[in-house]
mmCIF file with all atom_site columns, C-alpha atoms in Angstrom:
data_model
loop_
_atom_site.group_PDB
_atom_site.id
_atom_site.type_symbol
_atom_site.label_atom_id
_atom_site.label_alt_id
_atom_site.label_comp_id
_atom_site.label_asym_id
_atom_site.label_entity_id
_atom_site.label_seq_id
_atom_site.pdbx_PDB_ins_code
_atom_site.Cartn_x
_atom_site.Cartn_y
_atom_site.Cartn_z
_atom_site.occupancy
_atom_site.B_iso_or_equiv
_atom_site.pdbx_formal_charge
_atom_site.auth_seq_id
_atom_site.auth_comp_id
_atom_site.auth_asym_id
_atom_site.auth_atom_id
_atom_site.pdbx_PDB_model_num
ATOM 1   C CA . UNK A 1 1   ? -12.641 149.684 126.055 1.00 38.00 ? 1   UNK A CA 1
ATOM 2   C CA . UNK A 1 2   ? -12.405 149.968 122.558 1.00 41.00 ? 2   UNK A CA 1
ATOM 3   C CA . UNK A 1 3   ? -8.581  151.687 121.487 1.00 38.00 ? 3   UNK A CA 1
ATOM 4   C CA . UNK A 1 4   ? -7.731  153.597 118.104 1.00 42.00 ? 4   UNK A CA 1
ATOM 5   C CA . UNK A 1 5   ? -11.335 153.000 116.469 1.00 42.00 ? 5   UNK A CA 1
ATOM 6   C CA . UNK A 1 6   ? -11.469 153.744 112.739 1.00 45.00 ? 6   UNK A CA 1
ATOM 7   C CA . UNK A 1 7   ? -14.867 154.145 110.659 1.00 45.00 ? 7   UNK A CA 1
ATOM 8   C CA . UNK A 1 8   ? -14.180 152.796 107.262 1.00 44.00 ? 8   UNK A CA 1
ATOM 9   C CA . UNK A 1 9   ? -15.763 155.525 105.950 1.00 44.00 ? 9   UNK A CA 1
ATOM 10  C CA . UNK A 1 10  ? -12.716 156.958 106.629 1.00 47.00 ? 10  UNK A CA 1
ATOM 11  C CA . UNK A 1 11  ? -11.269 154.361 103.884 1.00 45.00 ? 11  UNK A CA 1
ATOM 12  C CA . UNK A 1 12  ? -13.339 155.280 100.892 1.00 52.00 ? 12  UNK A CA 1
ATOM 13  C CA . UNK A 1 13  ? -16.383 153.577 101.880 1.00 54.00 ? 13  UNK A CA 1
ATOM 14  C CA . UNK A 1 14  ? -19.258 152.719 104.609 1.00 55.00 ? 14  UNK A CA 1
ATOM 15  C CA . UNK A 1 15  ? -19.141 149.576 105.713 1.00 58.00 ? 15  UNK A CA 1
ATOM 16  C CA . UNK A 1 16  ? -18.909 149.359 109.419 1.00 65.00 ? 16  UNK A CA 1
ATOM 17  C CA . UNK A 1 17  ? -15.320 148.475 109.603 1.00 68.00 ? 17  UNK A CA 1
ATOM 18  C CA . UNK A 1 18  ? -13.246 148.822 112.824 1.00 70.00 ? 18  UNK A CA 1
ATOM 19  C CA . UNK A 1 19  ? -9.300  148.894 113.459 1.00 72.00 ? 19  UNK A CA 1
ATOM 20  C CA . UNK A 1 20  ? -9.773  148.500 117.401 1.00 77.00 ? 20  UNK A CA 1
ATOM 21  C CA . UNK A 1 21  ? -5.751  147.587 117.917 1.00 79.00 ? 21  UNK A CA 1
ATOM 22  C CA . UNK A 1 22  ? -4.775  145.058 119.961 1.00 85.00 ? 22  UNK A CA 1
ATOM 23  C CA . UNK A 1 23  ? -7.288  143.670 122.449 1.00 88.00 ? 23  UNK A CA 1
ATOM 24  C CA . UNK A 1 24  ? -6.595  141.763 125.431 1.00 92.00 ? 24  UNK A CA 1
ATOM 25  C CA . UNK A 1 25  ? -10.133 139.822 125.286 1.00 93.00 ? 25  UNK A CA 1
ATOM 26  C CA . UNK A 1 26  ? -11.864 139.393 121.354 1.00 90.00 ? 26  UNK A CA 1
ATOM 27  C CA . UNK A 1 27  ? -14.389 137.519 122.443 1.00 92.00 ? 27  UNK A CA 1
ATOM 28  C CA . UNK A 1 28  ? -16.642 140.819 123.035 1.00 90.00 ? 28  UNK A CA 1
ATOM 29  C CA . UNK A 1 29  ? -15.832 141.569 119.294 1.00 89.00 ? 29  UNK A CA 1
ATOM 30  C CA . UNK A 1 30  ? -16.852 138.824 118.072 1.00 91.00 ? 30  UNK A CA 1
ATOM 31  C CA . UNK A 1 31  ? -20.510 138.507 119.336 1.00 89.00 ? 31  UNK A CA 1
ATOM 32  C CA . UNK A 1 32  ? -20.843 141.357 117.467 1.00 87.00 ? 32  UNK A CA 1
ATOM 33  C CA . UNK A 1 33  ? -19.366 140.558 114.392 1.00 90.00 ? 33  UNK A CA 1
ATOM 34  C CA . UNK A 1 34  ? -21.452 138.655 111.596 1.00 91.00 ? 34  UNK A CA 1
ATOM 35  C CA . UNK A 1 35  ? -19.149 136.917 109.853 1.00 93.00 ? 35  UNK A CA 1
ATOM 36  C CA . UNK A 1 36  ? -15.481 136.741 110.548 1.00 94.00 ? 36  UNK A CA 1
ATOM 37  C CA . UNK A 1 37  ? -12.756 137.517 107.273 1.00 93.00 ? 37  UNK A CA 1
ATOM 38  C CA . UNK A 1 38  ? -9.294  135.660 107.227 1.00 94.00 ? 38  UNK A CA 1
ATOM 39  C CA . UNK A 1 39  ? -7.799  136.513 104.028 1.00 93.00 ? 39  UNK A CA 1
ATOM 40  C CA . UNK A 1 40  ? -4.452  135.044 104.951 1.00 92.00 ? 40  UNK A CA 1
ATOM 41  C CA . UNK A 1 41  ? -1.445  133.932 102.733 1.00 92.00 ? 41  UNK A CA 1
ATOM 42  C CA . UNK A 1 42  ? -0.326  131.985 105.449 1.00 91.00 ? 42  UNK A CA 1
ATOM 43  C CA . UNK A 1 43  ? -0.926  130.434 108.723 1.00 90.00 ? 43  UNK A CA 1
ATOM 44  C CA . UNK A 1 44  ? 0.105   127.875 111.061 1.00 87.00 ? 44  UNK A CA 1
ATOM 45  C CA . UNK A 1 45  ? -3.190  126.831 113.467 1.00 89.00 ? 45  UNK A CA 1
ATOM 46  C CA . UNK A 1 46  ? -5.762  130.297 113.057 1.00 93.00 ? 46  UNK A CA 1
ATOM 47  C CA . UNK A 1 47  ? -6.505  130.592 116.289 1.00 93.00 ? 47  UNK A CA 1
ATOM 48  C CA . UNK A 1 48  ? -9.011  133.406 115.224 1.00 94.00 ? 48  UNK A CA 1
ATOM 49  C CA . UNK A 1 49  ? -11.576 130.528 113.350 1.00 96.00 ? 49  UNK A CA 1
ATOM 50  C CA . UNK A 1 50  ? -11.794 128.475 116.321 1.00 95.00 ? 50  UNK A CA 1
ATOM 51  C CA . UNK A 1 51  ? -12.717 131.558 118.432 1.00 95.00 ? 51  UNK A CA 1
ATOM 52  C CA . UNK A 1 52  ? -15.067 132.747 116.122 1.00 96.00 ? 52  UNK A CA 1
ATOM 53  C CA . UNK A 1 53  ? -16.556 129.415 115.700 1.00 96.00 ? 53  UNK A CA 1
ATOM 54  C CA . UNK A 1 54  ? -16.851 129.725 120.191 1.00 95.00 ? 54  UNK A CA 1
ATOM 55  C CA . UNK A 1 55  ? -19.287 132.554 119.597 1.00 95.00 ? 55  UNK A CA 1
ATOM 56  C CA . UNK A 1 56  ? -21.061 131.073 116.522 1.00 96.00 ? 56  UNK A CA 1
ATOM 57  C CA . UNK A 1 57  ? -20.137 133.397 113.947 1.00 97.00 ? 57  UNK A CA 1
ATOM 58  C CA . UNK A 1 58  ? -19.224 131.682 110.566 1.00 97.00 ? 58  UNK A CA 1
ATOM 59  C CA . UNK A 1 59  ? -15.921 132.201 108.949 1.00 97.00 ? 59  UNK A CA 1
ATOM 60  C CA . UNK A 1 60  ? -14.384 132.845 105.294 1.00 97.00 ? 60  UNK A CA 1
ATOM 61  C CA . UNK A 1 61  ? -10.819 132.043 105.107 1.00 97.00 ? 61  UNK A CA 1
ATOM 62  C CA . UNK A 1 62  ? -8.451  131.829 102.365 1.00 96.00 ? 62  UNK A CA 1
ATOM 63  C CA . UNK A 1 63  ? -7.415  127.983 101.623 1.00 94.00 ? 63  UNK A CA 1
ATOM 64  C CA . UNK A 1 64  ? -4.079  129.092 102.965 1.00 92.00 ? 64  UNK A CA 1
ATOM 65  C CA . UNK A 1 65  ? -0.958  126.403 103.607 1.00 86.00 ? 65  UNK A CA 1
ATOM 66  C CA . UNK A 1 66  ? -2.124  124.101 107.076 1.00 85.00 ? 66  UNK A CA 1
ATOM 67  C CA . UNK A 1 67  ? -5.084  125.724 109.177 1.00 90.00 ? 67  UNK A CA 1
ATOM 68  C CA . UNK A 1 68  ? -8.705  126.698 107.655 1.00 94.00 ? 68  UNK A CA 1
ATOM 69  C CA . UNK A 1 69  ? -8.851  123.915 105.332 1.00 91.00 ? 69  UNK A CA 1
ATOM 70  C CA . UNK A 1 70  ? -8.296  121.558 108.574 1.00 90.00 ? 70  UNK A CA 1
ATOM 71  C CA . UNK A 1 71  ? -10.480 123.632 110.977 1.00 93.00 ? 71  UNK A CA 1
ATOM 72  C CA . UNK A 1 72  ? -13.621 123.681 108.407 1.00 94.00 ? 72  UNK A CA 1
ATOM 73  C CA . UNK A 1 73  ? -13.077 120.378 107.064 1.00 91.00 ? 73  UNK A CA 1
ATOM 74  C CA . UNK A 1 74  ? -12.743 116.471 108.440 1.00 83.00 ? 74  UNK A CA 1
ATOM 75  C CA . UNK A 1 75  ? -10.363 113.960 107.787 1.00 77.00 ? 75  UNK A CA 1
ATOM 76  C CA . UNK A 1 76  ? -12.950 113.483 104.605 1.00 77.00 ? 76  UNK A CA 1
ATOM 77  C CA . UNK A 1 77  ? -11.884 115.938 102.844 1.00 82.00 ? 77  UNK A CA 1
ATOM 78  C CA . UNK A 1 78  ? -8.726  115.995 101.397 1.00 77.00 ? 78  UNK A CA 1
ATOM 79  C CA . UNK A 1 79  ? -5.640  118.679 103.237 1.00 76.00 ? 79  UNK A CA 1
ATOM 80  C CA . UNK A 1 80  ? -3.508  117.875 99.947  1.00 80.00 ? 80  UNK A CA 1
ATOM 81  C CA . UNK A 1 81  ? -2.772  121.797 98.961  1.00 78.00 ? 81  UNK A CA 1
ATOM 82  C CA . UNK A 1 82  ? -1.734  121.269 95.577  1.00 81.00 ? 82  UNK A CA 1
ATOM 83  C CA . UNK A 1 83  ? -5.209  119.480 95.153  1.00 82.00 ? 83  UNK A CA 1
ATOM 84  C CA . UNK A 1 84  ? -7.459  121.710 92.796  1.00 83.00 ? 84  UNK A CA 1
ATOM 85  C CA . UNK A 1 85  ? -10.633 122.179 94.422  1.00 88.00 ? 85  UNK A CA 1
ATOM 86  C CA . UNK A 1 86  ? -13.439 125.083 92.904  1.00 92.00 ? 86  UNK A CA 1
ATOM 87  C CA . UNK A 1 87  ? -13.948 127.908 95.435  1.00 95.00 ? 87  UNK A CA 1
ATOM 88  C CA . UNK A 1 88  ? -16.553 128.698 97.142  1.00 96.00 ? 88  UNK A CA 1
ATOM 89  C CA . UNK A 1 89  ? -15.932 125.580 99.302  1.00 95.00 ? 89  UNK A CA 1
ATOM 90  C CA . UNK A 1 90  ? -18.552 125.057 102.161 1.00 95.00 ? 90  UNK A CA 1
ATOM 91  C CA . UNK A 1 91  ? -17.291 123.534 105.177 1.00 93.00 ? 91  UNK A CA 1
ATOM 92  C CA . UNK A 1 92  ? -18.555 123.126 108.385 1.00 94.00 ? 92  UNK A CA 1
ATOM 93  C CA . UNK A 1 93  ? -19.260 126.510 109.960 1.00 95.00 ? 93  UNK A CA 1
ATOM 94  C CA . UNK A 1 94  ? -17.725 128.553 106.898 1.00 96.00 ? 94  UNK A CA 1
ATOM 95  C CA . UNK A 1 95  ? -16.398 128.513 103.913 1.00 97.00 ? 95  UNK A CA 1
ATOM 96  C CA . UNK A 1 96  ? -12.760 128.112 102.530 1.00 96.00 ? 96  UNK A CA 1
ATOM 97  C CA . UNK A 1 97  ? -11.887 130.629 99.334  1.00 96.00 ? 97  UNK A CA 1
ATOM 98  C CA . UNK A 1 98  ? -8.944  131.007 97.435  1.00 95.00 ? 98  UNK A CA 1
ATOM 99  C CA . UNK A 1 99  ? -5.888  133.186 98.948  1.00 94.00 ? 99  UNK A CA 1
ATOM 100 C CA . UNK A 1 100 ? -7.073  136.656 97.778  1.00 92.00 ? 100 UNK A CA 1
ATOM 101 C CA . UNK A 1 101 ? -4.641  137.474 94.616  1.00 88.00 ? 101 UNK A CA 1
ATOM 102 C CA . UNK A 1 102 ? -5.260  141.906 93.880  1.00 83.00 ? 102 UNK A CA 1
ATOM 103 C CA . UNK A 1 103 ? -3.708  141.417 91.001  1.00 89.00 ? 103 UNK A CA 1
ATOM 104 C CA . UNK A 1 104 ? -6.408  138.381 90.249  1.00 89.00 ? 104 UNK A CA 1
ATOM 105 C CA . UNK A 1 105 ? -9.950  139.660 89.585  1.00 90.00 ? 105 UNK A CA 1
ATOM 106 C CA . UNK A 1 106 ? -11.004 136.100 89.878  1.00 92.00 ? 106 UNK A CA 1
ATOM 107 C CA . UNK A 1 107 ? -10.296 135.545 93.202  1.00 92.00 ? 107 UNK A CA 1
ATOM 108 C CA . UNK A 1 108 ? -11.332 138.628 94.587  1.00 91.00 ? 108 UNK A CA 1
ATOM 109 C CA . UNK A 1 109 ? -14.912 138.286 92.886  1.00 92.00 ? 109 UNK A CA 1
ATOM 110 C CA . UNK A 1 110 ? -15.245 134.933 94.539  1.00 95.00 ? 110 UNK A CA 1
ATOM 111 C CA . UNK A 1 111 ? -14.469 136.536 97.997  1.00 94.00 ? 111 UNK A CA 1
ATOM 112 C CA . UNK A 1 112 ? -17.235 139.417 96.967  1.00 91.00 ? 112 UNK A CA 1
ATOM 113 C CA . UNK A 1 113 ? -19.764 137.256 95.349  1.00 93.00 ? 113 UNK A CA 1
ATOM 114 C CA . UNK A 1 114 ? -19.542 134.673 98.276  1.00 95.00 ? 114 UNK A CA 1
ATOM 115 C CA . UNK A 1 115 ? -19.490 137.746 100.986 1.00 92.00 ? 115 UNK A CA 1
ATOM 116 C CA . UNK A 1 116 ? -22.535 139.146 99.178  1.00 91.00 ? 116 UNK A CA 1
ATOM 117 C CA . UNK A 1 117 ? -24.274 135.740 99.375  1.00 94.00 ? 117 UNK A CA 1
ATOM 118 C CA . UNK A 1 118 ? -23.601 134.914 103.060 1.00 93.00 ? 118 UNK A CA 1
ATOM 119 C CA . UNK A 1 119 ? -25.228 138.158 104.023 1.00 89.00 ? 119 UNK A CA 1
ATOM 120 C CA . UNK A 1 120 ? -28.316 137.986 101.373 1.00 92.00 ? 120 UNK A CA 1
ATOM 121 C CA . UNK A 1 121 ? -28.913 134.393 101.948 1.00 96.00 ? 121 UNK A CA 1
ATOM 122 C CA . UNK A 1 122 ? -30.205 133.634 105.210 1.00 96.00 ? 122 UNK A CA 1
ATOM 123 C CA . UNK A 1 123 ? -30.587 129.975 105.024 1.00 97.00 ? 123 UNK A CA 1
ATOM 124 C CA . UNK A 1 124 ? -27.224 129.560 104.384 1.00 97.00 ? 124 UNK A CA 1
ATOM 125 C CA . UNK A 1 125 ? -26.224 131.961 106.691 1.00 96.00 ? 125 UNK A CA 1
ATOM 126 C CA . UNK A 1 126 ? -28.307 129.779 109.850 1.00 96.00 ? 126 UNK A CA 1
ATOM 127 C CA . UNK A 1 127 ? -26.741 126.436 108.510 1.00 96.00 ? 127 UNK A CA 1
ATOM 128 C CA . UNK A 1 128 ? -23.266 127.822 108.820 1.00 97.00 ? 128 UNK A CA 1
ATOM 129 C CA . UNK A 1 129 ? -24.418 129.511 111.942 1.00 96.00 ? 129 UNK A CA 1
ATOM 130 C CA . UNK A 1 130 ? -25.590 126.279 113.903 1.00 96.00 ? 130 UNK A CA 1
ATOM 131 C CA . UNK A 1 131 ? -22.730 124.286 112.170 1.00 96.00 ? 131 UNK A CA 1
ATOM 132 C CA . UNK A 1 132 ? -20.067 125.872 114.208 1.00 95.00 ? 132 UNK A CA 1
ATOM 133 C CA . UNK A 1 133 ? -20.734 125.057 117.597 1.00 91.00 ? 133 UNK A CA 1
ATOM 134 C CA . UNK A 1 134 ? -20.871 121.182 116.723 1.00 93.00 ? 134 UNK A CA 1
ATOM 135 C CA . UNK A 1 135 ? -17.721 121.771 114.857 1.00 93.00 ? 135 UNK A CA 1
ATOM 136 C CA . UNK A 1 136 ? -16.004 123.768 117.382 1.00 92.00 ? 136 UNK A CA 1
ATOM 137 C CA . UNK A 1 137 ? -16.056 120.925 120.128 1.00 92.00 ? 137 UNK A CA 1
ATOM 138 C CA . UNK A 1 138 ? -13.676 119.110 117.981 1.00 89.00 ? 138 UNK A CA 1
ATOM 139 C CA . UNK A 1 139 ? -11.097 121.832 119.293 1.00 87.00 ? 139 UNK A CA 1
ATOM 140 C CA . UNK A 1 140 ? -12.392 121.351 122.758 1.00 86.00 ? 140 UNK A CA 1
ATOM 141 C CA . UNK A 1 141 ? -10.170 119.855 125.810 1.00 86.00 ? 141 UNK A CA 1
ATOM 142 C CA . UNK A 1 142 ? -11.699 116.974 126.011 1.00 85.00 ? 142 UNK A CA 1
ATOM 143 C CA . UNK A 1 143 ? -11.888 115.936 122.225 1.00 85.00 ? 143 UNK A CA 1
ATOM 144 C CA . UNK A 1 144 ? -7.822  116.908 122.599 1.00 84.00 ? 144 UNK A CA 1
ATOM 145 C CA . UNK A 1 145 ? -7.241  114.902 125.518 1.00 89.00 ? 145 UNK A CA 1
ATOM 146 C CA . UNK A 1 146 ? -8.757  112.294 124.381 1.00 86.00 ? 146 UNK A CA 1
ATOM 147 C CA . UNK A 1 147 ? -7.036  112.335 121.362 1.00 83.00 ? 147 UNK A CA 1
ATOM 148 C CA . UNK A 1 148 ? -3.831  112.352 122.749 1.00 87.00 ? 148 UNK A CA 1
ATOM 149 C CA . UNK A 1 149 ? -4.340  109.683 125.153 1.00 90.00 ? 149 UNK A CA 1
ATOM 150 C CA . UNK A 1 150 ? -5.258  107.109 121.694 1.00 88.00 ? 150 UNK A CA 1
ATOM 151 C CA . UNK A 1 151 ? -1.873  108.785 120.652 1.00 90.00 ? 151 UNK A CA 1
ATOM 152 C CA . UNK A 1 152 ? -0.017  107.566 123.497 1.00 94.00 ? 152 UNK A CA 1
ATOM 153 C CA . UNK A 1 153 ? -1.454  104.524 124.341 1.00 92.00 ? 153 UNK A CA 1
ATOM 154 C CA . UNK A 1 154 ? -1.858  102.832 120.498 1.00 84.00 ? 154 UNK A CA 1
#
């Protein structure tokens, strides 16, 4: 049952945008969500891009301190923060942008531009599609527990 629903419209403009409130189970929401939006300053391990990643909907997240950049990247890419990378970045499954500054029009175009592009540009859109569920299983239980047992016995 969806609770305090909000049209966006509401907001200024028409996008189908929903407030729903909190939700025991998200997993509904997300099969019907194209793409999933984390515009976080911060985080500590966003839960919500390994969920969306369960139900194969590609994610944009801000390269926020510890998280997306280590969700939608492997150990080959560097975590180093202070690192300068160029934005869009495509990872596995989504794509990492820079924490959304409102005072920046910079970063805010990238997040538009790279929005725009994920919806107009189906190829793209497919290849982050099908890149999620092979990167999800790195989250799984068994890639954990086996990770944890190389922890404990080495």
């Amino acid at each position: 049952q969806y609770i305090d629903i909000k049209r966006s419209s509401q907001l200024g403009n028409s996008y189908d945008i929903y407030f729903c409130g909190f939700q025991n189970n998200v997993f509904p929401f997300y099969k019907l969500s194209s793409v999933t939006i984390i515009t976080s300053f911060t985080e500590g391990f966003p839960n919500t891009i390994i969920e969306s990643m369960q139900c194969q909907v590609p994610v944009l997240a801000s390269d926020c301190m510890t998280g997306p950049r280590e969700i939608l990247f492997d150990k080959s890419f560097s975590y180093d923060y202070y690192l300068k990378i160029d934005y869009p970045k495509y990872g596995y499954g989504g794509i990492l942008l820079p924490v959304p500054e409102f005072s920046d029009p910079i970063s805010i175009n990238i997040w538009v531009n790279t929005l725009l592009d994920i919806q107009s540009n189906s190829t793209l859109y497919t290849r982050l599609m099908d890149q999620t569920s092979i990167n999800v299983k790195r989250f799984n239980e068994y890639s954990s527990i086996s990770k944890w047992v190389e922890i404990i016995v080495n």
